[in-house]
């Protein structure tokens, strides 16, 4: 689908000093970016002049390198002729091979002892052809003695090969007739006796009458083989293939009319030649083995074919994409796509004839830059591959693409007729071979620039059944036959005027053509000519449906050529770019361009360096890359353009494509674009970025039908229709229903809705909005966000949508009954009862609609659940209707239904709820029936005590009966506290006392209360035993205050109470009790021993803490020093190994597929690529769980010498610090008690010990927990960053606190008392 577009045409004529002397050869000089050419020798003058000219400067620079006299050593020649001119850029040396036999080397910078001009070899017999290999290491020469000579770079002979008739035996070709007519099925008995492998006509290799009897050499692109075309015994043209070592590999099969043109495709698969037939001339192809491999016919007139001087030559460009066919008066450039050969360009030669051996030179590095060499002029042409497509914005973007094939123009609107090339929807012919094509906005007019003028065609409709374009105007160039005029490009301007870029004497001239008001014909408008010697590209953009032409200069500057157009100076590129697109953006324009090396620019900003093709839509810049990805960049301000990363799995703006695919055109209205594969076939894709952008735009425009259709066909989640603009959708549900209309489509939407917000997950918006939009319909508006709902009234998204639909569908029951059922069933959870209510109502109004409704609801929901819900509505007719729609056996439900029919209303409801397992509702029905005995039994069977208690809360007598039953149930379930409360509420203090005692010491007050409240009262001994038991229990639980209270209040033992206070370090309470009871003797007998015991216990604890700190802190310091000094020894310490590297540990990061654990991933469990070690391969994933448990046990033990020791020690120090902090209050009360009893030294000792341990804890915290000192923040210049003070500091701290993540408070649920009922 790509055409060749001329972007450069620069002729060079020799200066006056060389006038009268013909150019005889030329070659590219890559080092100096110039051309070397020779003048002479001629019959009258044997002088050879080597000249360098540069076409990159104005005026063109011409320098004489050297000259020398070269008389022909061969008397058979009138004058010598240059057969090969090659320039070695690495040594600044030119090598000339002359037909007389001399091989001359010209050194521009000769070394000492070297001559500037030297004849390095000579062939006495004379030379017929010579060619250097592509790697410049071998020179192949054919001589008049029928030999092939291979010479090295130093001109040493490698081998000589003689070409003889015996070479014909090198290949024994056998044709099996593949693809021939005689091998096809022709019916029974047709040519049954004829051998299908024998063709009807066998070529004998008859010479062409136009053969020039010259020898041609062509190397393969890799230099491994070369082909030589010669005349064998003056009877047959033969192609021999030799290896690099001079070994004959194959010869060609006989071909009648084969001529001397020869060119081996650099890719290596084809050898091109010319076959002259009676009625046509073909370009034929051979394989390396000499067999034919296809052909195509040249499109030339009979007059051209009959020219006596017609000697056709062939030449491939270096990337094998273009084949040049050089004829006497023209050069044709052919390309191949989808196995069809296209004539893309024709260069007509208006000056002297081209040189026979140097007619066309392809640039070795720039694949589409050529040099045509004639005796009087050298012309440089440069082409680029470009796609001729329309520039129409949506919604008229039909994807019209035009393809040039000589005089044939193939036009296809890919949106409506995706016809694969080389076919097309419409083909039409122009007067001569086409040069360029342009479309106006809307593609209603097509302008074709061809060799003889301009053809303007009108094409109003672009659908698949439309008429082909019709010719409306024609312009014929009057002076196009002049020597220096070459048409290059064409473009539309406003008012449908045409601009043509021509090269006139090396300068660019722009001519304007338009319809004359007087004649009604298209004519040139002379007054509007533009002349710019630096113009390289002519193209058009659009704004408001009007085309505006612009031109690009050779330095990348853009100029608007339309009247009233916008200034494009701000869009200038840093250099000349062959491919450019200008897009209107707001009140300005954006220019995008790509260089030949793949650099993609937006204005002067470089975006990427690996682009292969690009195009622009209103919403996206789309380009392909050398990594076989297609990317989408949202159109925005040039400095805000964001190129997506190479992540096609996560980013919708990136997608993988086939290797070598190129962009053809994009159609945003149909959400797709067209790619052309390297072979030439087309592929239409719907990229997710374009699809989502189009759907969002349609939603903003409230075109829900189209948006829904795209979601359905492109498998986009339907939730996007709501999530993109929630409030708008809810407000326009009637519009949605009116547009979509189809009942099944509405059901599809409702059934697809879920609570997930897809705009925040799978379809997260990747566009950044800056408040500037060039086309709201294409770019889309900012997503409308619904106001946040209160956490107390938050409603499910699914239910919100379904309720909104149900509200609208209330008035559309006749047409949207099915949707009403669907909306109810699709709720979360499904509102089956609401749907069944709709069916029940229809059963009363319209039985036929009720049957349809129940059939639909049975399709949507589980039939068993529907049957249960229908029963739950207590509507037996509805339940029977649902049961009939199911697969149930009537014997399963009919007897049950008949039994229910015979019951009273309340008993029927009880039976239904009991059958459905709705026990609470069944219990309610028993309460309504006043069947208390049955209710009591039913409550015990299903443990419905709470509900039963709530039912009889206002009936004290029955409530007490149920409470007693419930209390026994709680006691049987070991829920003693609630059982005790139940018994206590029933004044059953004996059972309550037993339950409270079983609860444990925490309920000692309740137990003693119930014991004292019993009737008759407990015996004193029993009460004392109970109190003693409780006192021992609370003492064991370390609740010394409670123990002291029991001893004091219930056992009347002041001594034991004081002793309990002393055990809990409550010495002030003990002193107070002694004084209160007037028993001072207890100070020495109870309190002093208690102080001594507490002192001993505290001293022992503090000594242990101090010893632990002295042992563990230095060990932590030692372990961290070892880890820093020798990580390998530290992390592999349990292995030993004397410092040698273990075999199964890799210090370096392993490859992605390696399962070896590196030094640190052994313990971290993370691989070098971020994945878990256990998932590196299936072979190592089985033991993961077992290994983890073993490592967790090691970690918990913290064995000395293991890698977990440091973590264990740090945790141990932390626990010690917490323990020391917890005993501070106890030690303080102990010190005060010792002082009050006059034990000064003991008080000082324990206080000093506590202070010492506390100080050690404070000192070790920075070291153990590695608390770093705050570092001053400095800027790039090393100055301290300003930190606010005073009131500003408070505001700054508030802002920083607002940015930090806030941990929500943990709120535990309130446990309700089950005795109060539900």
Tab-separated table of N, CA and C in Angstrom, residues 747 806 817-827 830-843 849-870 873 878-879 881-886:
chain	number	residue	atom	x	y	z
A	747	UNK	N	-31.012	-6.898	28.514
A	747	UNK	CA	-30.733	-7.991	29.454
A	747	UNK	C	-29.235	-8.269	29.536
A	806	UNK	N	-35.606	-0.279	37.095
A	806	UNK	CA	-36.956	-0.685	37.488
A	806	UNK	C	-37.884	0.520	37.603
A	817	UNK	N	-41.239	-6.290	29.857
A	817	UNK	CA	-41.466	-7.167	31.007
A	817	UNK	C	-40.240	-8.028	31.301
A	818	UNK	N	-39.644	-8.539	30.253
A	818	UNK	CA	-38.462	-9.388	30.430
A	818	UNK	C	-37.338	-8.628	31.124
A	819	UNK	N	-37.158	-7.362	30.800
A	819	UNK	CA	-36.118	-6.560	31.440
A	819	UNK	C	-36.413	-6.315	32.914
A	820	UNK	N	-37.702	-6.180	33.250
A	820	UNK	CA	-38.059	-5.998	34.657
A	820	UNK	C	-37.662	-7.227	35.464
A	821	UNK	N	-37.959	-8.399	34.930
A	821	UNK	CA	-37.570	-9.638	35.616
A	821	UNK	C	-36.056	-9.705	35.752
A	822	UNK	N	-35.339	-9.377	34.672
A	822	UNK	CA	-33.874	-9.440	34.690
A	822	UNK	C	-33.290	-8.474	35.708
A	823	UNK	N	-33.826	-7.261	35.796
A	823	UNK	CA	-33.316	-6.273	36.741
A	823	UNK	C	-33.474	-6.755	38.179
A	824	UNK	N	-34.551	-7.446	38.480
A	824	UNK	CA	-34.735	-7.974	39.824
A	824	UNK	C	-33.780	-9.124	40.119
A	825	UNK	N	-33.617	-9.997	39.166
A	825	UNK	CA	-32.772	-11.172	39.384
A	825	UNK	C	-31.296	-10.791	39.451
A	826	UNK	N	-30.877	-9.728	38.760
A	826	UNK	CA	-29.465	-9.348	38.697
A	826	UNK	C	-29.001	-8.564	39.918
A	827	UNK	N	-29.879	-8.279	40.849
A	827	UNK	CA	-29.456	-7.570	42.047
A	827	UNK	C	-28.544	-8.439	42.891
A	830	UNK	N	-29.774	-11.599	44.584
A	830	UNK	CA	-30.903	-11.556	43.644
A	830	UNK	C	-32.230	-11.345	44.365
A	831	UNK	N	-32.994	-10.407	43.880
A	831	UNK	CA	-34.309	-10.112	44.455
A	831	UNK	C	-35.335	-11.034	43.799
A	832	UNK	N	-35.230	-12.330	44.119
A	832	UNK	CA	-36.125	-13.302	43.493
A	832	UNK	C	-37.576	-13.076	43.926
A	833	UNK	N	-37.755	-12.680	45.170
A	833	UNK	CA	-39.118	-12.470	45.643
A	833	UNK	C	-39.783	-11.314	44.910
A	834	UNK	N	-39.015	-10.250	44.652
A	834	UNK	CA	-39.594	-9.132	43.899
A	834	UNK	C	-39.976	-9.568	42.493
A	835	UNK	N	-39.119	-10.359	41.861
A	835	UNK	CA	-39.451	-10.860	40.538
A	835	UNK	C	-40.671	-11.756	40.556
A	836	UNK	N	-40.774	-12.587	41.583
A	836	UNK	CA	-41.941	-13.460	41.680
A	836	UNK	C	-43.203	-12.666	41.976
A	837	UNK	N	-43.073	-11.574	42.712
A	837	UNK	CA	-44.234	-10.711	42.940
A	837	UNK	C	-44.770	-10.170	41.611
A	838	UNK	N	-43.825	-9.821	40.691
A	838	UNK	CA	-44.252	-9.348	39.372
A	838	UNK	C	-45.016	-10.445	38.648
A	839	UNK	N	-44.524	-11.680	38.736
A	839	UNK	CA	-45.201	-12.802	38.079
A	839	UNK	C	-46.569	-13.035	38.710
A	840	UNK	N	-46.623	-12.959	40.045
A	840	UNK	CA	-47.896	-13.177	40.732
A	840	UNK	C	-48.925	-12.137	40.319
A	841	UNK	N	-48.508	-10.903	40.166
A	841	UNK	CA	-49.441	-9.867	39.733
A	841	UNK	C	-49.924	-10.118	38.312
A	842	UNK	N	-48.989	-10.603	37.463
A	842	UNK	CA	-49.375	-10.892	36.083
A	842	UNK	C	-50.341	-12.067	36.016
A	843	UNK	N	-50.233	-12.994	36.941
A	843	UNK	CA	-51.158	-14.129	36.948
A	843	UNK	C	-52.597	-13.667	37.134
A	849	UNK	N	-48.797	-13.505	29.620
A	849	UNK	CA	-47.577	-12.802	29.971
A	849	UNK	C	-46.951	-13.402	31.228
A	850	UNK	N	-47.787	-13.887	32.132
A	850	UNK	CA	-47.250	-14.518	33.332
A	850	UNK	C	-46.461	-15.765	32.986
A	851	UNK	N	-46.940	-16.544	32.038
A	851	UNK	CA	-46.212	-17.753	31.623
A	851	UNK	C	-44.862	-17.382	31.011
A	852	UNK	N	-44.831	-16.319	30.170
A	852	UNK	CA	-43.562	-15.875	29.591
A	852	UNK	C	-42.609	-15.368	30.671
A	853	UNK	N	-43.167	-14.649	31.633
A	853	UNK	CA	-42.327	-14.096	32.696
A	853	UNK	C	-41.732	-15.194	33.554
A	854	UNK	N	-42.533	-16.192	33.920
A	854	UNK	CA	-42.002	-17.254	34.755
A	854	UNK	C	-41.002	-18.106	33.980
A	855	UNK	N	-41.223	-18.251	32.698
A	855	UNK	CA	-40.246	-18.970	31.878
A	855	UNK	C	-38.902	-18.232	31.855
A	856	UNK	N	-38.950	-16.899	31.758
A	856	UNK	CA	-37.707	-16.121	31.728
A	856	UNK	C	-37.002	-16.136	33.077
A	857	UNK	N	-37.762	-16.001	34.165
A	857	UNK	CA	-37.118	-15.982	35.476
A	857	UNK	C	-36.545	-17.352	35.817
A	858	UNK	N	-37.170	-18.411	35.323
A	858	UNK	CA	-36.615	-19.756	35.519
A	858	UNK	C	-35.335	-19.945	34.714
A	859	UNK	N	-35.238	-19.245	33.591
A	859	UNK	CA	-34.012	-19.317	32.800
A	859	UNK	C	-32.864	-18.599	33.495
A	860	UNK	N	-33.181	-17.503	34.181
A	860	UNK	CA	-32.126	-16.687	34.788
A	860	UNK	C	-31.624	-17.243	36.110
A	861	UNK	N	-32.500	-17.846	36.907
A	861	UNK	CA	-32.138	-18.228	38.267
A	861	UNK	C	-32.225	-19.735	38.430
A	862	UNK	N	-31.661	-20.202	39.533
A	862	UNK	CA	-31.716	-21.622	39.877
A	862	UNK	C	-33.171	-21.987	40.162
A	863	UNK	N	-33.648	-23.015	39.479
A	863	UNK	CA	-35.059	-23.365	39.572
A	863	UNK	C	-35.434	-23.811	40.977
A	864	UNK	N	-34.526	-24.468	41.685
A	864	UNK	CA	-34.821	-24.922	43.037
A	864	UNK	C	-34.965	-23.739	43.989
A	865	UNK	N	-34.076	-22.728	43.818
A	865	UNK	CA	-34.207	-21.552	44.657
A	865	UNK	C	-35.498	-20.793	44.347
A	866	UNK	N	-35.851	-20.753	43.063
A	866	UNK	CA	-37.104	-20.087	42.693
A	866	UNK	C	-38.306	-20.791	43.314
A	867	UNK	N	-38.276	-22.098	43.275
A	867	UNK	CA	-39.388	-22.860	43.850
A	867	UNK	C	-39.504	-22.590	45.346
A	868	UNK	N	-38.354	-22.567	46.022
A	868	UNK	CA	-38.368	-22.283	47.459
A	868	UNK	C	-38.873	-20.872	47.734
A	869	UNK	N	-38.430	-19.899	46.913
A	869	UNK	CA	-38.897	-18.525	47.122
A	869	UNK	C	-40.392	-18.387	46.831
A	870	UNK	N	-40.867	-19.114	45.814
A	870	UNK	CA	-42.304	-19.069	45.518
A	870	UNK	C	-43.109	-19.653	46.678
A	873	UNK	N	-43.481	-17.229	49.516
A	873	UNK	CA	-44.489	-16.176	49.369
A	873	UNK	C	-45.878	-16.671	49.765
A	878	UNK	N	-48.574	-19.818	42.463
A	878	UNK	CA	-47.287	-19.385	41.896
A	878	UNK	C	-46.239	-20.484	42.051
A	879	UNK	N	-46.212	-21.138	43.192
A	879	UNK	CA	-45.251	-22.224	43.404
A	879	UNK	C	-45.512	-23.373	42.447
A	881	UNK	N	-46.863	-23.082	39.439
A	881	UNK	CA	-46.453	-22.629	38.106
A	881	UNK	C	-44.937	-22.739	37.934
A	882	UNK	N	-44.187	-22.364	38.968
A	882	UNK	CA	-42.725	-22.467	38.900
A	882	UNK	C	-42.306	-23.925	38.846
A	883	UNK	N	-42.961	-24.774	39.649
A	883	UNK	CA	-42.611	-26.195	39.668
A	883	UNK	C	-42.861	-26.836	38.314
A	884	UNK	N	-43.915	-26.402	37.623
A	884	UNK	CA	-44.204	-26.962	36.308
A	884	UNK	C	-43.145	-26.582	35.281
A	885	UNK	N	-42.450	-25.444	35.470
A	885	UNK	CA	-41.391	-25.028	34.550
A	885	UNK	C	-40.080	-25.771	34.824
A	886	UNK	N	-39.971	-26.402	35.969
A	886	UNK	CA	-38.733	-27.091	36.341
A	886	UNK	C	-38.752	-28.515	35.823
